[in-house]
XYZ file of C-alpha atoms in Angstrom:
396
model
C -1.669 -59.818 50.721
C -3.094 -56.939 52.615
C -1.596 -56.980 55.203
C 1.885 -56.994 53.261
C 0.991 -54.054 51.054
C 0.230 -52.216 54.266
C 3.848 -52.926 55.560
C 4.945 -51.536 52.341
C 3.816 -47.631 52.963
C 5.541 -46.900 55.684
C 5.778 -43.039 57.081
C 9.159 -42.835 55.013
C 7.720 -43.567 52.042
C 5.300 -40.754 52.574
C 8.119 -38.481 53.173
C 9.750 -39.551 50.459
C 6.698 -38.905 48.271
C 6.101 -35.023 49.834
C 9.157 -34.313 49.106
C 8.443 -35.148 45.298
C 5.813 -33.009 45.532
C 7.275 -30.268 46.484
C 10.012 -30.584 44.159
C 7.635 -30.627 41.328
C 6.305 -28.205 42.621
C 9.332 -25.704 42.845
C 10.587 -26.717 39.540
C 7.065 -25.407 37.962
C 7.479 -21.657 39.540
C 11.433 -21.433 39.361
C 12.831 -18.268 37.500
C 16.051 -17.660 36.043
C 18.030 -15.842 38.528
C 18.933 -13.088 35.732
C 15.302 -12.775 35.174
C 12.287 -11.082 36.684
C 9.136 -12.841 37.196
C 5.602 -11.624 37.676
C 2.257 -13.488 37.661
C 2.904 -16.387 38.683
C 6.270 -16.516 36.724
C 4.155 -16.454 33.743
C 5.719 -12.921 32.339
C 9.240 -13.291 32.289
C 11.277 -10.076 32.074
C 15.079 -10.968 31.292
C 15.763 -7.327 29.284
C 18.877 -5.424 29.531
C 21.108 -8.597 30.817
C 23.470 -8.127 28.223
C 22.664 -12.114 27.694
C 24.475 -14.159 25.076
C 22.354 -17.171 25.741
C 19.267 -17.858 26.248
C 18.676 -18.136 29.991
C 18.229 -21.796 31.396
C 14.978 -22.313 33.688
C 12.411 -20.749 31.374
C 9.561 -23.123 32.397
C 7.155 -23.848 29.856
C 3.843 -22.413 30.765
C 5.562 -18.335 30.656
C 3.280 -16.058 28.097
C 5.388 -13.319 28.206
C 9.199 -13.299 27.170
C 11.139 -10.062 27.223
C 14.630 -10.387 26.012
C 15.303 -6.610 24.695
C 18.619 -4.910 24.767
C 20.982 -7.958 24.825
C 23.480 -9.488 23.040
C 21.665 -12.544 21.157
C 22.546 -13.593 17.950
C 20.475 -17.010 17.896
C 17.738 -18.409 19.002
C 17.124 -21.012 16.643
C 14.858 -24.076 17.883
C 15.386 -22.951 21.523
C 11.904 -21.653 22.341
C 9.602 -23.917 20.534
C 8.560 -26.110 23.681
C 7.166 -23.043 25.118
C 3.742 -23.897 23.957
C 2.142 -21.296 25.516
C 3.798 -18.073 24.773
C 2.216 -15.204 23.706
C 4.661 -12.567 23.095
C 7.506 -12.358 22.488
C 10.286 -9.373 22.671
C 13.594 -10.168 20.912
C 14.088 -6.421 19.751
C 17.795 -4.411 19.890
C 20.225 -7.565 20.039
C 22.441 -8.877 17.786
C 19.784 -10.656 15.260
C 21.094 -11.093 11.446
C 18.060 -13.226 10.428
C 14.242 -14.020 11.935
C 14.858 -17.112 14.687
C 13.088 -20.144 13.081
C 10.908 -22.209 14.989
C 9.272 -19.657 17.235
C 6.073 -20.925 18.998
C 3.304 -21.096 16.816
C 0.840 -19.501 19.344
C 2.839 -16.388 19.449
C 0.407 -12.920 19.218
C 3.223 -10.760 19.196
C 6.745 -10.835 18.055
C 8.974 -7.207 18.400
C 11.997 -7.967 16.278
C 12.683 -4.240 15.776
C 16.397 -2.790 15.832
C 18.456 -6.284 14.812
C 20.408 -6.367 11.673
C 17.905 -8.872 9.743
C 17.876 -8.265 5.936
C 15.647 -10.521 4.807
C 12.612 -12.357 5.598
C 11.978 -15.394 4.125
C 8.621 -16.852 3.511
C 9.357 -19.997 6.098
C 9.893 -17.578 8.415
C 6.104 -17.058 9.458
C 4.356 -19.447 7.503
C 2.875 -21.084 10.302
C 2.401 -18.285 12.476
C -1.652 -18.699 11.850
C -2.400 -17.045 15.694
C 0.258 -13.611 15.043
C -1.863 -10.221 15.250
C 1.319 -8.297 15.672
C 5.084 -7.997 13.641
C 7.048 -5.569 14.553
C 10.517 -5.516 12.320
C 11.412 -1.769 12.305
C 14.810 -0.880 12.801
C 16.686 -3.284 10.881
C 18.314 -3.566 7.520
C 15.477 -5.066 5.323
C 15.468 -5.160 1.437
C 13.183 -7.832 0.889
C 10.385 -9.594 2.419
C 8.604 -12.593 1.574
C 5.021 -13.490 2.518
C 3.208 -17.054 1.271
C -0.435 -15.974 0.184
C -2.873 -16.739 2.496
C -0.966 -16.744 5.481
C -0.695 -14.823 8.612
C -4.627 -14.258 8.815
C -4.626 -12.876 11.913
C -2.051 -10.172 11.288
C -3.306 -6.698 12.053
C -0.416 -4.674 12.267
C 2.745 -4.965 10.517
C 5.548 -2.458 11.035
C 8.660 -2.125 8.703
C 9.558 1.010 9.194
C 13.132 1.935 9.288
C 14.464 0.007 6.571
C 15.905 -0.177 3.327
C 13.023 -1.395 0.904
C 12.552 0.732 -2.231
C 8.922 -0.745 -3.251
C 6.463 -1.445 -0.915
C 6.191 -5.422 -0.184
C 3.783 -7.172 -2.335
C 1.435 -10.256 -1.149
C 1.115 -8.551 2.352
C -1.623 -10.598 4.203
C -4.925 -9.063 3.734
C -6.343 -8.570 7.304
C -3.905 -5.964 7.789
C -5.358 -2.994 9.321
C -2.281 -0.607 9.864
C 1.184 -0.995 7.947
C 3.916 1.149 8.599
C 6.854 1.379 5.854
C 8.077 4.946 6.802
C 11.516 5.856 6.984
C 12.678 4.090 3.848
C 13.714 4.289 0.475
C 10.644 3.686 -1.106
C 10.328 5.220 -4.623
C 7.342 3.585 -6.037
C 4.441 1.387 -5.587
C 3.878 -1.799 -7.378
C 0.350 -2.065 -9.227
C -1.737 -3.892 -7.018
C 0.432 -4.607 -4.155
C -2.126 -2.463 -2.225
C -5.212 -4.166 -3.779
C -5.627 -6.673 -1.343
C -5.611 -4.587 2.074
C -9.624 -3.917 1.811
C -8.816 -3.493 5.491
C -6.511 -1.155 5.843
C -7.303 1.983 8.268
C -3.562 3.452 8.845
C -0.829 3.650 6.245
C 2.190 5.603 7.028
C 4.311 6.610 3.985
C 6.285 9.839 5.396
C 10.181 10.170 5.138
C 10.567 8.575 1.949
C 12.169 8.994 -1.329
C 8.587 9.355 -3.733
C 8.546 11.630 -6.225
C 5.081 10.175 -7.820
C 3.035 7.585 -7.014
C 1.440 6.537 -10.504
C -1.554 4.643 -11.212
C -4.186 3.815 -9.256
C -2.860 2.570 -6.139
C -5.116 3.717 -3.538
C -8.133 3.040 -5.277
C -8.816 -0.083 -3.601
C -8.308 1.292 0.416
C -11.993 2.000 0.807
C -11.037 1.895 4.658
C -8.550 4.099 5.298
C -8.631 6.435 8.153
C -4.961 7.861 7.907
C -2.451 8.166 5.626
C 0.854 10.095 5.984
C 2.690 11.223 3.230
C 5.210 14.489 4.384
C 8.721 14.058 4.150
C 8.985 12.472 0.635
C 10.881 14.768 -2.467
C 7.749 15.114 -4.671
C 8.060 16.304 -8.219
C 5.228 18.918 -8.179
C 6.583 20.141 -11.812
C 5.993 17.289 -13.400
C 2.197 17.516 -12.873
C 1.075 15.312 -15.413
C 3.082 12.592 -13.395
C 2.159 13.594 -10.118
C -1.911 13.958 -11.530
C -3.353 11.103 -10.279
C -2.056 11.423 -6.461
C -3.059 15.249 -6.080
C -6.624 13.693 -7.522
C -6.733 11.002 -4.973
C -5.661 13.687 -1.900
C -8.635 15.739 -2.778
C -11.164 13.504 -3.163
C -10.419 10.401 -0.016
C -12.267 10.435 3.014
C -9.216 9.538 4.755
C -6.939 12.128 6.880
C -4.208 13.205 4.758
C -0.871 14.165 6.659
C 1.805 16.046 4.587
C -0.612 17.002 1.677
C 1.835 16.723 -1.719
C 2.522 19.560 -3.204
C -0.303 21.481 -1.490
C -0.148 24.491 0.595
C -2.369 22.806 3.521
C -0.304 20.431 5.763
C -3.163 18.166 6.309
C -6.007 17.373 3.443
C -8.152 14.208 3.061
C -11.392 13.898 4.782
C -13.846 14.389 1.233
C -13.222 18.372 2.456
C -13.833 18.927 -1.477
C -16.492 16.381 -2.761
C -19.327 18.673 -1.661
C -17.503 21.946 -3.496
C -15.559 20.130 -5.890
C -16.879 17.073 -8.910
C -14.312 17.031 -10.710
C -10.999 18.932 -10.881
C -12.142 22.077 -11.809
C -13.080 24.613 -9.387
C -14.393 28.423 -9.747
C -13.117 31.543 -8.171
C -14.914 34.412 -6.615
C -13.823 37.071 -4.705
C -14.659 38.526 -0.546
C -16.856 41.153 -0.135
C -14.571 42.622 2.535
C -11.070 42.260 0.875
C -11.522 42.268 -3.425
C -9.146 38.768 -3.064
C -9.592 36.034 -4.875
C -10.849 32.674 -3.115
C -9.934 29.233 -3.521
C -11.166 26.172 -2.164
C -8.201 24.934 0.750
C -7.248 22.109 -1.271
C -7.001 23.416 -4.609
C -3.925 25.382 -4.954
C -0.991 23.385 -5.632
C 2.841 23.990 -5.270
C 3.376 23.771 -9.054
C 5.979 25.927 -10.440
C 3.544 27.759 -12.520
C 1.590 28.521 -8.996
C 4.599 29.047 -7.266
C 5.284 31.840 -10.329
C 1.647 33.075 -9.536
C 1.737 33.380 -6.213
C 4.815 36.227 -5.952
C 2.214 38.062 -7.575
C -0.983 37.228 -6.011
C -2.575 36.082 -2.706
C -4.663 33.113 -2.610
C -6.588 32.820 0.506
C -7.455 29.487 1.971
C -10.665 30.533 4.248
C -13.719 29.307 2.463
C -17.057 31.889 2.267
C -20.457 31.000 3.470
C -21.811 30.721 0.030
C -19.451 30.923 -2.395
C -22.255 31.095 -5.249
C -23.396 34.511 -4.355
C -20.550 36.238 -3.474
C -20.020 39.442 -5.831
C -17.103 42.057 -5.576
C -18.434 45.360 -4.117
C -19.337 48.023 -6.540
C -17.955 50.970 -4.520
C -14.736 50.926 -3.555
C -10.951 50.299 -4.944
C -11.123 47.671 -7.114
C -8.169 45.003 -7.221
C -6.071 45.128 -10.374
C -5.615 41.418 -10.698
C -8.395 39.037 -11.278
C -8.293 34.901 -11.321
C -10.560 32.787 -13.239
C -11.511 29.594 -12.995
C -8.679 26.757 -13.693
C -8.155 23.682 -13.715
C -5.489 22.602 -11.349
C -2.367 21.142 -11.527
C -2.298 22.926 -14.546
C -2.413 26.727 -14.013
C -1.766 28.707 -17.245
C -1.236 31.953 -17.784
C -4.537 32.741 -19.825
C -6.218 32.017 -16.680
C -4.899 35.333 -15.259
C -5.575 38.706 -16.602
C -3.912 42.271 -15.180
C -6.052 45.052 -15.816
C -4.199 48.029 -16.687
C -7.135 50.736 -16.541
C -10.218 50.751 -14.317
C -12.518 49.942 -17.534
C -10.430 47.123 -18.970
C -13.025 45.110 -21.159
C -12.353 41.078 -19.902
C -12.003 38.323 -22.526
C -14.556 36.382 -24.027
C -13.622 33.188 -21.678
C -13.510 35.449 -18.492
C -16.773 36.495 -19.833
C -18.216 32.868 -19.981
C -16.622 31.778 -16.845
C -17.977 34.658 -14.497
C -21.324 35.986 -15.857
C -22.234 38.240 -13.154
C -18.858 39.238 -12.765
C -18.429 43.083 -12.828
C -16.682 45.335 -14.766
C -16.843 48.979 -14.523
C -15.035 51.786 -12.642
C -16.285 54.126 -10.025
C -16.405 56.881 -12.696
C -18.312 54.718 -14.918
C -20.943 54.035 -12.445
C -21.799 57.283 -11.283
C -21.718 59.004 -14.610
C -24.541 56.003 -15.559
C -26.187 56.377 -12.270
C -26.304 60.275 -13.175
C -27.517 59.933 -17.034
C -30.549 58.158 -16.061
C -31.530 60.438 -13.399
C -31.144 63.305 -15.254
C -33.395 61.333 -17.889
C -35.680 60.487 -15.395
C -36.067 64.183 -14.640
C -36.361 65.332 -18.049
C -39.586 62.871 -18.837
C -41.138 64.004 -15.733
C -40.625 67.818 -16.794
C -42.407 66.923 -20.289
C -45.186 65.155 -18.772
């Protein structure tokens, strides 16, 4: 029996079986010959092809698929025996819906400039391992997201759409979410309550006019926020209360302050000056101006009305409690009180018409040390006394 099965291998049969290796062998490194292949022909670059179909040869151990700037419209089922991909680039085809089926051990999926317009909640149910979804650039109205899922998402981008209320249910990992360039004109209670996460939020180029209630109250960890480029309706203050509120008093970077005349805001720049929203005015030694903290003056129409009138500086003293107007010098004909911002009345502003213009009773209470006599008064005071001073002496 031995010696049979020795007869049996014979130097063809090795041949034979080399040249099955090798085969194998090729077949496990091939790339498709309208691709690019790197690293082993793990990253697979097949971008700018102007592809209609998916490209045959895609072996199933790639972890990088690029298939940008074609001319896809499906990819249905096709990639879900590629069991070890990691990201995935299907952005600027010809996309009117997610694919379905993508490998579940995708990171990363770009679907950015397709045509989808909606997202249903199938769609990544089962993504558990995605850190990264990128659908910016499409034509989105509605999105969908199963509670609990996508736990491993940290940054979701849906900019460029057409939602008009920010998605609710977003997984609550998320650590930057990016819905600018919409049509976003309000925020759903509590459809930011669940992003305790959340570092970067970018808002800008929308269509808010108020954001009402308390919706940032629960973003303890936000670094950023951007909110320029949105119509807001500084005159309706009381509307528009709680979010000039919120600007002052975050610790997070504020980009495109609302209705402010500081571009950039945030950052608790107020908590150590300001308590509540009330904040007092004193005036610069060197100029007779009024002061106001950065923050605090708002583009209402009343301050807008105000400020044809008035300057309002924006560069903060070194110690705003003991700052008194000179005594000697011209004095400055208009005087600000203390306010309470958004709403800026005009009893909070008084025009003296004559250098010893008495102040009201409130002025009085609100700026004790505040004073309010003219050069003539002064000296002719100044000059009483030492004349009485003189006087006693002579007696004596």
């Amino acid at each position: 029996m031995k010696r049979q099965r020795k007869a049996m291998w014979t130097p063809s049969t090795e041949l034979q079986c080399l040249l099955i290796v090798l085969y194998a062998a090729k077949a496990l490194t091939v790339c498709p010959p309208t691709c690019v292949c790197t690293r082993s022909h793990r990253v697979v670059d097949c971008s700018g092809r102007n592809l209609s179909d998916l490209p045959e040869g895609l072996q199933h151990n790639i972890q990088v698929l690029n298939l940008s700037h074609n001319s896809l419209v499906d990819l249905d089922n096709l990639l879900t025996h590629l069991g070890h991909l990691r990201t995935l680039d299907i952005s600027h085809n010809q996309f009117s819906y997610f694919p379905s089926n993508l490998p579940k051990a995708l990171w990363e999926i770009d679907a950015s400039g397709n045509t989808i317009r909606l997202l249903e909640k199938t769609d990544t149910a089962y993504h558990w391992n995605l850190k990264l979804l990128d659908l910016s650039g499409n034509a989105i109205e509605r999105i969908v997201f199963i509670n609990n899922t996508l736990t491993n998402l940290r940054s979701l981008n849906l900019s460029g759409n057409k939602f008009w209320t920010v998605p609710t249910n977003m997984p609550y990992n998320l650590e930057t979410v990016d819905l600018s360039n919409n049509l976003l004109v309000q925020i759903l209670p509590g459809s930011l309550d669940r992003l305790l996460h959340l570092a970067f939020l970018y808002l800008h180029n929308n269509r808010f006019a108020t954001i009402e209630g308390k919706a940032f109250s629960k973003l303890a960890n936000l670094k950023l926020i951007t909110l320029n480029d949105n119509p807001w309706a500084c005159d309706r203050e009381k509307d528009i209360d709680y979010l000039l509120f919120w600007v002052r008093q975050t610790t997070a970077r504020v980009i495109g302050c609302p209705c402010f005349t500081s571009h950039i805001c945030g950052q608790g720049q107020t908590t150590s000056r300001v308590q509540n929203k009330s904040s007092k005015t004193t005036f610069l030694p060197s100029t007779n101006r009024a002061w106001r903290s950065p923050l605090l003056p708002t583009a209402t129409s009343n301050y807008l009305l105000k400020s044809a009138t008035a300057a309002v500086l924006v560069a903060t003293p070194s110690n705003i409690s003991t700052v008194q107007p000179p005594l000697i010098g011209k004095r400055s004909t208009l005087t600000y009180t203390s306010t309470i911002l958004p709403n800026i009345t005009s009893k909070n502003w008084h025009t003296s018409t004559t250098p010893n213009s008495t102040p009201s009773a409130e002025q009085k209470t609100l700026l004790p040390n505040r004073a309010t006599y003219s050069d003539t008064t002064i000296f002719s005071t100044v000059l009483f006394n030492f004349t009485l001073v003189m006087l006693t002496k002579s007696f004596l």
